[in-house]
Amino acid sequence: MAQTKIRVQQTKNDIKFRAYLNADQNDITDNTWTVVHLDTEHYDTSGNFNTSTYQFIPPVDGYYHFDYSVQIKNLIANKRYIALLKVDNTTYYGGSTANVGSDTGFTRIAGSDTIYLTTSNYLELGVLFACGANTLDIDADTGTFLSGYLLST
């Protein structure tokens, strides 16, 4: 039997980050796009995630993969909660929805997407709650995060 050799080529990717919410973000306004205040980084190898504006600004044009999760507490039963990625405050990607039944504790909304970005773009993680109240909180936990990395140019 002939042997097949597989060659693995490693590439160096210095563009990757993971940011999270360090303190609870309280009293989210109902039916309003709200940026999650990802104010702390686990890592940011290229320095392109801004913890003051909560935005990722790509250093090169290319396809980027993002994973995100938002942990919400003080839920209102039988309401809808959405987390998604937004590019340039206009285009939405990877929207994930939690339709909460009778639970009023907490839930986690997670998702991922691969998006083509240019150096003139910026990306944010946000939420939209349709619950009829301004009393919901985003939980400061490693469960509320955004991570991303360059796939290809």
mmCIF file of C-alpha atoms in Angstrom, residues 37-90:
data_model
loop_
_atom_site.group_PDB
_atom_site.id
_atom_site.type_symbol
_atom_site.label_atom_id
_atom_site.label_comp_id
_atom_site.label_asym_id
_atom_site.label_seq_id
_atom_site.Cartn_x
_atom_site.Cartn_y
_atom_site.Cartn_z
ATOM 1 C CA HIS A 37 -19.261 47.784 26.567
ATOM 2 C CA LEU A 38 -16.460 45.305 26.020
ATOM 3 C CA ASP A 39 -13.956 47.232 28.097
ATOM 4 C CA THR A 40 -11.344 44.593 28.934
ATOM 5 C CA GLU A 41 -9.207 42.321 26.771
ATOM 6 C CA HIS A 42 -7.990 38.807 27.353
ATOM 7 C CA TYR A 43 -5.671 39.385 24.392
ATOM 8 C CA ASP A 44 -5.341 41.654 21.363
ATOM 9 C CA THR A 45 -2.282 40.657 19.378
ATOM 10 C CA SER A 46 -2.588 43.434 16.790
ATOM 11 C CA GLY A 47 -3.969 46.197 19.036
ATOM 12 C CA ASN A 48 -7.062 46.693 16.854
ATOM 13 C CA PHE A 49 -9.816 46.304 19.440
ATOM 14 C CA ASN A 50 -10.598 49.611 21.162
ATOM 15 C CA THR A 51 -11.804 49.147 24.754
ATOM 16 C CA SER A 52 -12.963 52.787 24.897
ATOM 17 C CA THR A 53 -15.229 52.694 21.819
ATOM 18 C CA TYR A 54 -15.852 48.904 22.043
ATOM 19 C CA GLN A 55 -14.987 48.531 18.344
ATOM 20 C CA PHE A 56 -12.771 46.268 16.276
ATOM 21 C CA ILE A 57 -11.098 48.120 13.399
ATOM 22 C CA PRO A 58 -9.418 45.726 10.948
ATOM 23 C CA PRO A 59 -5.775 46.492 10.128
ATOM 24 C CA VAL A 60 -6.017 44.795 6.699
ATOM 25 C CA ASP A 61 -8.836 44.012 4.274
ATOM 26 C CA GLY A 62 -9.948 40.415 4.574
ATOM 27 C CA TYR A 63 -12.303 37.765 5.856
ATOM 28 C CA TYR A 64 -12.597 37.743 9.647
ATOM 29 C CA HIS A 65 -14.286 35.171 11.843
ATOM 30 C CA PHE A 66 -16.086 36.343 15.002
ATOM 31 C CA ASP A 67 -17.596 34.495 17.958
ATOM 32 C CA TYR A 68 -19.741 36.276 20.516
ATOM 33 C CA SER A 69 -21.815 35.686 23.607
ATOM 34 C CA VAL A 70 -23.961 37.982 25.744
ATOM 35 C CA GLN A 71 -25.214 36.959 29.169
ATOM 36 C CA ILE A 72 -28.396 38.790 30.226
ATOM 37 C CA LYS A 73 -29.904 38.884 33.704
ATOM 38 C CA ASN A 74 -33.099 40.219 35.289
ATOM 39 C CA LEU A 75 -35.143 38.860 32.398
ATOM 40 C CA ILE A 76 -38.780 39.589 31.814
ATOM 41 C CA ALA A 77 -40.753 36.438 31.009
ATOM 42 C CA ASN A 78 -42.119 35.767 27.517
ATOM 43 C CA LYS A 79 -40.000 38.411 25.756
ATOM 44 C CA ARG A 80 -37.397 38.427 22.966
ATOM 45 C CA TYR A 81 -33.691 39.263 23.281
ATOM 46 C CA ILE A 82 -31.303 39.700 20.330
ATOM 47 C CA ALA A 83 -27.499 39.893 20.131
ATOM 48 C CA LEU A 84 -25.724 40.627 16.851
ATOM 49 C CA LEU A 85 -22.693 42.069 15.135
ATOM 50 C CA LYS A 86 -22.970 45.434 13.441
ATOM 51 C CA VAL A 87 -20.602 46.885 10.841
ATOM 52 C CA ASP A 88 -20.347 50.676 10.487
ATOM 53 C CA ASN A 89 -23.544 51.115 12.495
ATOM 54 C CA THR A 90 -25.578 50.032 9.455
#
